């Protein structure tokens, strides 16, 4: 390889943002004739927390589902460390376990207790020793304030506790990136707090995350970058300070206004 | 206290005859259950397939069997086939055929219900954790289906035991037929026998079905 070639590669690498962990390029998603996501491109670097906001039905959740290969895509590329996330309509086995996801609906397995919910995938997919995974799970449960709940079944837990277990379950697979899809949307305000504290803690530890949320103050606190999607397009992208204090587009201003109320007195 | 005619139960071989009658009823229902469960599992799984023609045929079978009174089915299979096809079915075999047809339809519907009741996000969270399709079935879907299914299928068994009382209409000597015979035979000496004998039959059915439905309730509670 000549010197020029190496220079070329270097330059290309720099254009790519160098060490982008996740890169989404010109993503198109349609359901039938309806276009849900139209030419979405962005990248996420290690340690970044990208918060995606936007009105309901704008395609935010679909975007996360596409990244996790739960939906097929009609165009564009989704790469994790340069490798495609989907292979033949399913999550690629090599890349798949590096993406963790927590959903809005409590998605714990109801027939398994907390510890079995957490240890199932590490034991069966990563073929780890059970006692090792269990020790780690106990440690993480303690950290999220669920010590002593190991033998409880999901039905015995509150919504907030279930979501914390779901986060621990995803973390025990040691994902490189964690996708959180409106994980507090179905919770009471107090439970929202306890779940979001756990997510803030993950961010402090440097976890790379993609978060879809309607909690604007949380978004502002945790994001390194905010992206707003509306009608399947990226409307605005920027730092949380820029986005929340001085949004550039009228659409973003209009959206942010829906979260504030004028006094009637 | 009025004479309830309870004494005839213990007269001669009456007690053993009544138990034998219950045995016939239980034999018919348990053989039918043993046939219905595997066939019902297959039927239920087929019913969740997307093929519209297959779906329509199975739907028709299910509705036909479930809507029709079991007695009409019994008469159709026992009397109908004898003349039309020249089959010489015994009452018991005819009963087993009818109860298997019925049980398969009911079981199939239970299996279908249990399968479609598994929320989509169970599949999705399994996939998100990296489980393969086979692992998802083994560790997530099948255990949940069985838990939903077992209490319901146990209830089906008690329903089948109860419904076997109809087979006396095609000449099978099961527990109610035995009871009728005993009451008839003692009409002159113990005219009040009907109450005592039927009460005893009632208790026999209860003793056969109660433990089964207790088991169903226990499993339902345990696996809620």
Short mmCIF file of C-alpha atoms in Angstrom, two decimals:
data_model
loop_
_atom_site.label_atom_id
_atom_site.label_comp_id
_atom_site.label_asym_id
_atom_site.label_seq_id
_atom_site.Cartn_x
_atom_site.Cartn_y
_atom_site.Cartn_z
CA UNK A 1 0.00 0.00 0.00
CA UNK A 2 1.46 3.37 -1.03
CA UNK A 3 1.75 6.35 1.22
CA UNK A 4 -0.98 8.19 -0.66
CA UNK A 5 -3.43 5.36 -0.08
CA UNK A 6 -2.82 5.51 3.64
CA UNK A 7 -3.34 9.26 3.56
CA UNK A 8 -6.61 8.66 1.72
CA UNK A 9 -7.83 6.21 4.31
CA UNK A 10 -6.86 8.56 7.11
CA UNK A 11 -8.73 11.39 5.50
CA UNK A 12 -11.79 9.23 4.95
CA UNK A 13 -11.61 8.11 8.54
CA UNK A 14 -11.55 11.68 9.68
CA UNK A 15 -14.49 12.54 7.48
CA UNK A 16 -16.34 9.67 9.12
CA UNK A 17 -15.69 11.29 12.45
CA UNK A 18 -12.93 8.75 13.06
CA UNK A 19 -14.13 6.57 15.91
CA UNK A 20 -17.93 6.76 15.41
CA UNK A 21 -19.40 3.80 17.23
CA UNK A 22 -22.80 3.85 15.61
CA UNK A 23 -23.39 5.36 12.23
CA UNK A 24 -26.74 5.63 10.53
CA UNK A 25 -26.52 6.62 6.89
CA UNK A 26 -29.46 7.73 4.74
CA UNK A 27 -31.86 5.44 6.57
CA UNK A 28 -35.26 5.00 4.93
CA UNK A 29 -38.09 3.07 6.58
CA UNK A 30 -41.52 2.56 5.04
CA UNK A 31 -44.60 0.72 6.25
CA UNK A 32 -46.36 -0.09 2.98
CA UNK A 33 -46.54 3.18 1.08
CA UNK A 34 -46.14 5.33 4.16
CA UNK A 35 -42.65 6.67 4.75
CA UNK A 36 -41.84 6.71 8.46
CA UNK A 37 -38.17 7.64 8.32
CA UNK A 38 -36.87 9.57 5.35
CA UNK A 39 -33.13 9.83 4.80
CA UNK A 40 -31.94 9.92 8.42
CA UNK A 41 -28.20 10.20 8.98
CA UNK A 42 -26.28 10.64 12.22
CA UNK A 43 -23.46 9.17 14.20
CA UNK A 44 -22.81 8.44 17.82
CA UNK A 45 -19.30 8.41 19.29
CA UNK A 46 -18.26 6.32 22.27
CA UNK A 47 -19.44 7.85 25.55
CA UNK A 48 -21.97 10.07 23.85
CA UNK A 49 -25.57 10.26 24.98
CA UNK A 50 -27.84 11.16 22.08
CA UNK A 51 -31.35 12.11 23.11
CA UNK A 52 -33.97 11.92 20.39
CA UNK A 53 -37.07 14.03 20.90
CA UNK A 54 -40.08 14.79 18.77
CA UNK A 55 -43.86 14.60 18.66
CA UNK A 56 -45.64 11.26 19.01
CA UNK A 57 -45.64 9.22 15.82
CA UNK A 58 -42.66 11.07 14.35
CA UNK A 59 -40.66 7.86 13.98
CA UNK A 60 -38.37 8.07 17.03
CA UNK A 61 -39.27 4.61 18.33
CA UNK A 62 -39.15 3.13 14.85
CA UNK A 63 -35.63 4.53 14.50
CA UNK A 64 -34.47 2.72 17.64
CA UNK A 65 -36.21 -0.46 16.48
CA UNK A 66 -34.40 -0.23 13.14
CA UNK A 67 -31.06 0.19 14.90
CA UNK A 68 -31.83 -2.90 16.99
CA UNK A 69 -32.81 -4.80 13.81
CA UNK A 70 -36.39 -5.33 15.00
CA UNK A 71 -37.59 -3.70 11.77
CA UNK A 72 -36.35 -4.20 8.24
CA UNK A 73 -35.21 -1.07 6.47
CA UNK A 74 -35.94 0.05 2.91
CA UNK A 75 -32.77 2.03 2.35
CA UNK A 76 -29.52 3.22 3.87
CA UNK A 77 -27.09 1.61 6.27
CA UNK A 78 -26.83 1.10 10.01
CA UNK A 79 -23.33 0.24 11.15
CA UNK A 80 -21.97 -0.55 14.58
CA UNK A 81 -18.17 -0.23 14.63
CA UNK A 82 -18.33 -0.44 10.86
CA UNK A 83 -20.37 -3.66 10.72
CA UNK A 84 -24.03 -3.87 9.64
CA UNK A 85 -26.42 -4.57 12.54
CA UNK A 86 -28.82 -6.75 10.53
CA UNK A 87 -28.15 -9.86 8.52
CA UNK A 88 -30.97 -11.34 6.47
CA UNK A 89 -33.74 -9.57 8.36
CA UNK A 90 -32.48 -10.56 11.82
CA UNK A 91 -30.05 -9.06 14.24
CA UNK A 92 -26.56 -10.10 13.22
CA UNK A 93 -25.28 -12.60 15.81
CA UNK A 94 -21.84 -11.00 16.08
CA UNK A 95 -23.06 -7.41 16.34
CA UNK A 96 -26.40 -8.15 17.99
CA UNK A 97 -25.31 -8.63 21.58
CA UNK A 98 -23.40 -5.36 21.50
CA UNK A 99 -26.67 -3.43 21.29
CA UNK A 100 -28.87 -3.44 24.39
CA UNK A 101 -32.43 -2.17 24.43
CA UNK A 102 -35.06 -1.35 27.06
CA UNK A 103 -38.66 -0.85 25.95
CA UNK A 104 -41.57 1.25 27.14
CA UNK A 105 -43.75 -1.74 28.01
CA UNK A 106 -42.33 -3.78 30.83
CA UNK A 107 -40.70 -6.51 28.86
CA UNK A 108 -39.44 -8.81 31.61
CA UNK A 109 -40.16 -12.51 31.16
CA UNK A 110 -43.12 -13.11 33.52
CA UNK A 111 -42.34 -16.78 34.18
CA UNK A 112 -38.81 -16.10 35.41
CA UNK A 113 -37.79 -14.40 38.64
CA UNK A 114 -35.55 -11.32 38.65
CA UNK A 115 -32.24 -13.15 38.78
CA UNK A 116 -33.24 -15.65 36.06
CA UNK A 117 -34.49 -12.81 33.86
CA UNK A 118 -31.06 -11.23 34.12
CA UNK A 119 -28.87 -14.31 33.85
CA UNK A 120 -30.72 -16.13 31.03
CA UNK A 121 -29.13 -14.34 28.07
CA UNK A 122 -25.56 -14.07 29.45
CA UNK A 123 -25.62 -17.81 30.25
CA UNK A 124 -27.31 -19.04 27.07
CA UNK A 125 -26.03 -16.55 24.49
CA UNK A 126 -22.60 -15.56 25.81
CA UNK A 127 -22.12 -19.02 27.44
CA UNK A 128 -20.88 -17.48 30.67
CA UNK A 129 -20.71 -19.38 33.95
CA UNK A 130 -23.90 -18.89 35.91
CA UNK A 131 -22.29 -18.08 39.24
CA UNK A 132 -20.21 -15.34 37.64
CA UNK A 133 -23.21 -13.75 35.95
CA UNK A 134 -25.23 -14.07 39.13
CA UNK A 135 -22.57 -12.32 41.21
CA UNK A 136 -22.48 -9.49 38.71
CA UNK A 137 -26.27 -9.30 38.58
CA UNK A 138 -26.48 -9.05 42.38
CA UNK A 139 -23.92 -6.28 42.35
CA UNK A 140 -25.87 -4.31 39.72
CA UNK A 141 -29.21 -4.92 41.46
CA UNK A 142 -27.72 -3.49 44.64
CA UNK A 143 -26.56 -0.50 42.70
CA UNK A 144 -30.05 0.25 41.36
CA UNK A 145 -31.58 -0.21 44.81
CA UNK A 146 -33.11 -3.65 44.28
CA UNK A 147 -31.13 -5.67 46.77
CA UNK A 148 -33.17 -8.59 48.08
CA UNK A 149 -35.50 -8.69 45.06
CA UNK A 150 -33.54 -11.44 43.30
CA UNK A 151 -36.18 -14.10 43.82
CA UNK A 152 -39.18 -11.84 43.16
CA UNK A 153 -41.30 -12.36 40.07
CA UNK A 154 -42.02 -9.42 37.74
CA UNK A 155 -45.68 -9.38 38.85
CA UNK A 156 -44.53 -8.62 42.40
CA UNK A 157 -42.61 -5.50 41.35
CA UNK A 158 -43.75 -1.96 40.66
CA UNK A 159 -43.38 -0.48 37.19
CA UNK A 160 -40.28 1.46 38.23
CA UNK A 161 -38.68 -1.62 39.75
CA UNK A 162 -39.42 -3.63 36.62
CA UNK A 163 -37.75 -1.03 34.43
CA UNK A 164 -34.69 -1.00 36.68
CA UNK A 165 -34.48 -4.78 36.37
CA UNK A 166 -34.83 -4.43 32.60
CA UNK A 167 -31.90 -2.00 32.58
CA UNK A 168 -29.78 -4.35 34.68
CA UNK A 169 -30.73 -7.22 32.37
CA UNK A 170 -29.57 -5.25 29.34
CA UNK A 171 -26.34 -4.16 31.10
CA UNK A 172 -25.40 -7.73 32.06
CA UNK A 173 -24.93 -8.44 28.36
CA UNK A 174 -22.22 -5.74 28.39
CA UNK A 175 -23.59 -3.87 25.39
CA UNK A 176 -21.45 -1.22 23.77
CA UNK A 177 -24.50 0.92 23.22
CA UNK A 178 -27.79 1.03 25.05
CA UNK A 179 -31.08 2.04 23.40
CA UNK A 180 -33.80 3.32 25.72
CA UNK A 181 -37.22 3.65 24.12
CA UNK A 182 -39.49 5.87 26.25
CA UNK A 183 -38.70 3.74 29.27
CA UNK A 184 -40.61 6.01 31.67
CA UNK A 185 -43.67 6.72 29.52
CA UNK A 186 -45.86 4.24 31.42
CA UNK A 187 -44.71 5.18 34.92
CA UNK A 188 -45.96 7.39 37.77
CA UNK A 189 -43.87 10.53 38.36
CA UNK A 190 -42.07 9.17 41.43
CA UNK A 191 -41.11 6.00 39.62
CA UNK A 192 -39.92 8.04 36.65
CA UNK A 193 -37.41 9.63 38.98
CA UNK A 194 -36.03 6.36 40.35
CA UNK A 195 -35.56 4.95 36.85
CA UNK A 196 -33.98 8.09 35.43
CA UNK A 197 -31.51 8.25 38.34
CA UNK A 198 -30.25 4.84 37.22
CA UNK A 199 -29.84 6.10 33.66
CA UNK A 200 -28.00 9.21 34.86
CA UNK A 201 -25.70 6.94 36.82
CA UNK A 202 -24.95 4.95 33.65
CA UNK A 203 -24.17 8.17 31.80
CA UNK A 204 -21.72 9.18 34.55
CA UNK A 205 -19.93 5.88 34.01
CA UNK A 206 -19.54 6.75 30.35
CA UNK A 207 -22.15 4.42 28.83
CA UNK A 208 -22.96 5.21 25.22
CA UNK A 209 -26.70 5.65 24.92
CA UNK A 210 -29.48 6.53 22.51
CA UNK A 211 -32.48 7.76 24.42
CA UNK A 212 -35.99 8.47 23.19
CA UNK A 213 -37.89 10.40 25.86
CA UNK A 214 -40.58 12.97 26.56
CA UNK A 215 -38.93 14.04 29.82
CA UNK A 216 -37.40 17.31 28.67
CA UNK A 217 -35.60 18.25 31.89
CA UNK A 218 -34.05 14.79 31.97
CA UNK A 219 -33.08 15.11 28.31
CA UNK A 220 -31.37 18.39 29.03
CA UNK A 221 -29.50 16.95 32.01
CA UNK A 222 -28.21 13.80 30.37
CA UNK A 223 -27.71 14.57 26.68
CA UNK A 224 -24.40 15.32 25.07
CA UNK A 225 -26.36 15.87 21.88
CA UNK A 226 -30.06 16.36 21.15
CA UNK A 227 -31.72 15.44 17.90
CA UNK A 228 -35.27 16.36 17.04
CA UNK A 229 -37.24 14.31 14.53
CA UNK A 230 -40.53 15.37 13.01
CA UNK A 231 -42.43 13.60 10.23
CA UNK A 232 -39.53 11.26 9.63
CA UNK A 233 -36.91 13.98 9.13
CA UNK A 234 -34.19 15.31 11.37
CA UNK A 235 -35.38 18.84 12.11
CA UNK A 236 -32.61 20.01 14.35
CA UNK A 237 -29.47 18.67 15.97
CA UNK A 238 -27.32 20.31 18.57
CA UNK A 239 -26.02 20.48 22.11
CA UNK A 240 -28.70 20.49 24.81
CA UNK A 241 -27.89 24.14 25.63
CA UNK A 242 -28.41 25.19 22.02
CA UNK A 243 -31.50 23.11 21.51
CA UNK A 244 -33.38 23.96 24.69
CA UNK A 245 -32.45 27.63 25.08
CA UNK A 246 -32.12 28.81 21.50
CA UNK A 247 -33.70 26.40 19.06
CA UNK A 248 -32.89 27.34 15.50
CA UNK A 249 -36.01 26.12 13.73
CA UNK A 250 -39.62 27.21 14.14
CA UNK A 251 -40.68 23.56 14.36
CA UNK A 252 -38.43 22.95 17.37
CA UNK A 253 -39.64 26.13 19.09
CA UNK A 254 -43.23 25.07 18.53
CA UNK A 255 -42.48 21.60 19.92
CA UNK A 256 -40.70 22.92 23.02
CA UNK A 257 -43.56 25.33 23.69
CA UNK A 258 -45.88 22.38 24.23
CA UNK A 259 -43.99 21.66 27.48
CA UNK A 260 -44.50 25.09 29.05
CA UNK A 261 -47.71 26.65 30.27
CA UNK A 262 -48.59 30.33 30.49
CA UNK A 263 -50.02 31.41 33.80
CA UNK A 264 -53.75 32.11 33.57
CA UNK A 265 -53.76 34.46 36.58
CA UNK B 1 -86.53 -37.24 58.69
CA UNK B 2 -87.91 -38.34 55.31
CA UNK B 3 -86.74 -41.65 53.90
CA UNK B 4 -84.01 -40.79 51.38
CA UNK B 5 -83.59 -44.37 50.23
CA UNK B 6 -79.88 -44.33 50.98
CA UNK B 7 -79.97 -47.95 52.12
CA UNK B 8 -80.21 -49.40 48.59
CA UNK B 9 -76.76 -48.12 47.75
CA UNK B 10 -75.29 -50.74 50.05
CA UNK B 11 -77.71 -53.49 49.09
CA UNK B 12 -76.16 -56.44 47.22
CA UNK B 13 -73.53 -55.40 44.70
CA UNK B 14 -75.04 -51.96 44.14
CA UNK B 15 -72.08 -50.04 45.53
CA UNK B 16 -69.57 -51.88 43.34
CA UNK B 17 -71.86 -51.54 40.30
CA UNK B 18 -72.07 -47.77 40.75
CA UNK B 19 -68.29 -47.52 41.06
CA UNK B 20 -67.96 -49.67 37.95
CA UNK B 21 -70.28 -47.25 36.14
CA UNK B 22 -68.11 -44.35 37.16
CA UNK B 23 -65.13 -46.35 35.90
CA UNK B 24 -66.75 -46.57 32.44
CA UNK B 25 -67.39 -42.82 32.41
CA UNK B 26 -63.81 -42.08 33.47
CA UNK B 27 -62.37 -44.56 30.96
CA UNK B 28 -64.22 -42.92 28.06
CA UNK B 29 -63.22 -39.43 29.09
CA UNK B 30 -59.59 -40.23 29.86
CA UNK B 31 -59.01 -42.09 26.58
CA UNK B 32 -60.64 -39.17 24.76
CA UNK B 33 -58.41 -36.73 26.68
CA UNK B 34 -55.30 -38.74 25.82
CA UNK B 35 -56.26 -38.49 22.13
CA UNK B 36 -57.44 -34.87 22.28
CA UNK B 37 -54.37 -33.30 23.87
CA UNK B 38 -51.75 -34.17 21.22
CA UNK B 39 -54.21 -33.62 18.35
CA UNK B 40 -55.35 -30.37 19.94
CA UNK B 41 -51.75 -29.16 20.23
CA UNK B 42 -51.21 -29.78 16.52
CA UNK B 43 -54.55 -28.17 15.63
CA UNK B 44 -53.82 -25.11 17.79
CA UNK B 45 -50.38 -24.57 16.28
CA UNK B 46 -51.82 -24.97 12.75
CA UNK B 47 -54.49 -22.41 13.59
CA UNK B 48 -51.88 -19.73 14.31
CA UNK B 49 -50.43 -20.20 10.81
CA UNK B 50 -51.13 -17.51 8.25
CA UNK B 51 -52.49 -19.79 5.48
CA UNK B 52 -56.08 -18.54 4.90
CA UNK B 53 -57.46 -21.80 3.41
CA UNK B 54 -56.09 -23.92 6.27
CA UNK B 55 -57.43 -21.37 8.74
CA UNK B 56 -60.91 -21.42 7.19
CA UNK B 57 -61.10 -25.23 7.23
CA UNK B 58 -59.97 -25.47 10.85
CA UNK B 59 -62.30 -22.65 11.88
CA UNK B 60 -65.21 -24.49 10.27
CA UNK B 61 -64.32 -27.73 12.08
CA UNK B 62 -63.99 -25.93 15.37
CA UNK B 63 -67.26 -24.00 15.12
CA UNK B 64 -69.15 -27.02 13.83
CA UNK B 65 -68.05 -29.26 16.68
CA UNK B 66 -68.44 -26.67 19.38
CA UNK B 67 -71.81 -25.29 18.35
CA UNK B 68 -73.46 -28.67 17.83
CA UNK B 69 -74.90 -30.36 20.96
CA UNK B 70 -72.71 -33.30 21.93
CA UNK B 71 -75.81 -35.51 22.02
CA UNK B 72 -76.52 -34.92 18.33
CA UNK B 73 -72.91 -35.83 17.57
CA UNK B 74 -73.26 -39.01 19.61
CA UNK B 75 -76.44 -40.00 17.75
CA UNK B 76 -74.85 -39.15 14.41
CA UNK B 77 -71.79 -41.30 15.06
CA UNK B 78 -73.56 -44.17 16.85
CA UNK B 79 -76.85 -44.57 14.98
CA UNK B 80 -76.05 -42.70 11.78
CA UNK B 81 -72.92 -44.58 10.76
CA UNK B 82 -74.44 -47.98 11.45
CA UNK B 83 -77.05 -47.63 8.69
CA UNK B 84 -75.21 -45.41 6.25
CA UNK B 85 -71.74 -46.94 6.33
CA UNK B 86 -72.47 -50.27 7.95
CA UNK B 87 -70.02 -49.57 10.81
CA UNK B 88 -70.72 -51.65 13.85
CA UNK B 89 -69.39 -49.33 16.51
CA UNK B 90 -69.92 -50.19 20.15
CA UNK B 91 -71.48 -47.44 22.24
CA UNK B 92 -68.22 -46.94 24.09
CA UNK B 93 -66.15 -46.60 20.91
CA UNK B 94 -68.66 -44.21 19.39
CA UNK B 95 -68.45 -42.17 22.60
CA UNK B 96 -64.64 -42.12 22.46
CA UNK B 97 -64.74 -40.92 18.85
CA UNK B 98 -67.21 -38.13 19.64
CA UNK B 99 -65.40 -36.97 22.75
CA UNK B 100 -62.06 -37.01 20.94
CA UNK B 101 -63.48 -34.90 18.11
CA UNK B 102 -64.93 -32.49 20.61
CA UNK B 103 -61.88 -32.46 22.90
CA UNK B 104 -59.52 -31.85 19.96
CA UNK B 105 -61.57 -28.85 18.87
CA UNK B 106 -61.71 -27.38 22.40
CA UNK B 107 -58.04 -28.10 23.08
CA UNK B 108 -57.05 -26.64 19.72
CA UNK B 109 -58.82 -23.43 20.57
CA UNK B 110 -57.13 -23.26 23.98
CA UNK B 111 -53.69 -23.79 22.41
CA UNK B 112 -54.37 -21.14 19.78
CA UNK B 113 -55.52 -18.72 22.48
CA UNK B 114 -52.46 -19.38 24.63
CA UNK B 115 -50.11 -18.89 21.69
CA UNK B 116 -51.58 -15.63 20.45
CA UNK B 117 -51.78 -14.32 24.02
CA UNK B 118 -47.97 -14.13 24.22
CA UNK B 119 -47.25 -10.43 23.61
CA UNK B 120 -45.03 -9.50 20.70
CA UNK B 121 -42.59 -7.72 22.99
CA UNK B 122 -41.71 -11.04 24.59
CA UNK B 123 -40.29 -12.15 21.24
CA UNK B 124 -38.67 -8.75 20.73
CA UNK B 125 -36.98 -8.51 24.10
CA UNK B 126 -35.68 -12.05 23.66
CA UNK B 127 -34.30 -11.07 20.27
CA UNK B 128 -32.82 -7.88 21.72
CA UNK B 129 -30.92 -9.95 24.27
CA UNK B 130 -29.45 -11.97 21.42
CA UNK B 131 -31.42 -15.19 21.92
CA UNK B 132 -31.78 -17.25 18.73
CA UNK B 133 -35.28 -18.17 17.46
CA UNK B 134 -34.89 -21.68 18.89
CA UNK B 135 -33.70 -20.37 22.28
CA UNK B 136 -36.60 -17.91 22.31
CA UNK B 137 -39.06 -20.79 21.86
CA UNK B 138 -37.39 -23.06 24.42
CA UNK B 139 -36.78 -20.58 27.22
CA UNK B 140 -39.45 -17.92 26.68
CA UNK B 141 -42.43 -18.93 24.55
CA UNK B 142 -43.05 -22.61 25.34
CA UNK B 143 -42.80 -22.24 29.15
CA UNK B 144 -45.28 -19.35 29.06
CA UNK B 145 -47.67 -21.20 26.73
CA UNK B 146 -47.64 -24.30 28.95
CA UNK B 147 -48.34 -22.20 32.04
CA UNK B 148 -51.31 -20.57 30.39
CA UNK B 149 -52.52 -23.84 28.95
CA UNK B 150 -52.30 -26.31 31.79
CA UNK B 151 -55.04 -24.95 34.09
CA UNK B 152 -57.37 -24.51 31.10
CA UNK B 153 -56.80 -28.02 29.79
CA UNK B 154 -57.40 -29.48 33.25
CA UNK B 155 -60.74 -27.69 33.30
CA UNK B 156 -61.46 -29.23 29.92
CA UNK B 157 -60.87 -32.68 31.41
CA UNK B 158 -63.49 -32.10 34.14
CA UNK B 159 -65.92 -30.83 31.52
CA UNK B 160 -65.38 -33.99 29.51
CA UNK B 161 -65.93 -36.22 32.53
CA UNK B 162 -69.20 -34.44 33.27
CA UNK B 163 -70.40 -34.57 29.69
CA UNK B 164 -69.89 -38.35 29.47
CA UNK B 165 -73.20 -38.62 31.35
CA UNK B 166 -74.77 -38.22 27.89
CA UNK B 167 -73.48 -41.57 26.66
CA UNK B 168 -76.27 -43.41 28.46
CA UNK B 169 -78.39 -42.17 25.54
CA UNK B 170 -76.54 -44.51 23.18
CA UNK B 171 -76.80 -47.46 25.52
CA UNK B 172 -73.47 -47.28 27.34
CA UNK B 173 -73.91 -48.49 30.89
CA UNK B 174 -72.08 -45.79 32.78
CA UNK B 175 -72.74 -44.51 36.27
CA UNK B 176 -76.10 -42.81 35.62
CA UNK B 177 -77.41 -45.80 33.69
CA UNK B 178 -76.41 -48.07 36.59
CA UNK B 179 -78.19 -45.70 38.97
CA UNK B 180 -81.36 -45.84 36.86
CA UNK B 181 -81.23 -49.63 36.82
CA UNK B 182 -80.85 -49.80 40.60
CA UNK B 183 -83.72 -47.37 41.15
CA UNK B 184 -85.95 -49.36 38.76
CA UNK B 185 -85.13 -52.67 40.41
CA UNK B 186 -86.01 -51.33 43.88
CA UNK B 187 -89.10 -49.38 42.86
CA UNK B 188 -91.49 -51.58 44.90
CA UNK B 189 -89.51 -51.94 48.13
CA UNK B 190 -87.77 -48.55 48.25
CA UNK B 191 -89.85 -46.08 46.23
CA UNK B 192 -87.73 -43.15 47.50
CA UNK B 193 -84.51 -44.61 46.09
CA UNK B 194 -84.13 -41.96 43.41
CA UNK B 195 -82.95 -39.34 45.87
CA UNK B 196 -80.39 -41.48 47.64
CA UNK B 197 -78.95 -43.05 44.51
CA UNK B 198 -78.67 -39.85 42.53
CA UNK B 199 -77.20 -38.12 45.56
CA UNK B 200 -74.58 -40.83 45.66
CA UNK B 201 -73.90 -40.41 41.91
CA UNK B 202 -73.57 -36.68 42.51
CA UNK B 203 -70.98 -37.32 45.21
CA UNK B 204 -69.11 -39.75 42.96
CA UNK B 205 -68.84 -37.16 40.17
CA UNK B 206 -67.77 -34.59 42.71
CA UNK B 207 -65.03 -36.86 44.07
CA UNK B 208 -63.79 -37.54 40.53
CA UNK B 209 -63.76 -33.91 39.37
CA UNK B 210 -62.96 -31.97 42.54
CA UNK B 211 -59.29 -32.99 42.92
CA UNK B 212 -58.76 -32.21 39.24
CA UNK B 213 -60.23 -28.72 39.50
CA UNK B 214 -58.29 -28.14 42.73
CA UNK B 215 -55.12 -28.98 40.82
CA UNK B 216 -56.11 -26.48 38.14
CA UNK B 217 -56.72 -23.78 40.74
CA UNK B 218 -53.41 -24.52 42.43
CA UNK B 219 -51.48 -24.28 39.16
CA UNK B 220 -53.32 -21.11 38.20
CA UNK B 221 -52.34 -19.50 41.47
CA UNK B 222 -48.78 -20.71 41.33
CA UNK B 223 -48.21 -19.60 37.75
CA UNK B 224 -50.45 -16.55 37.69
#
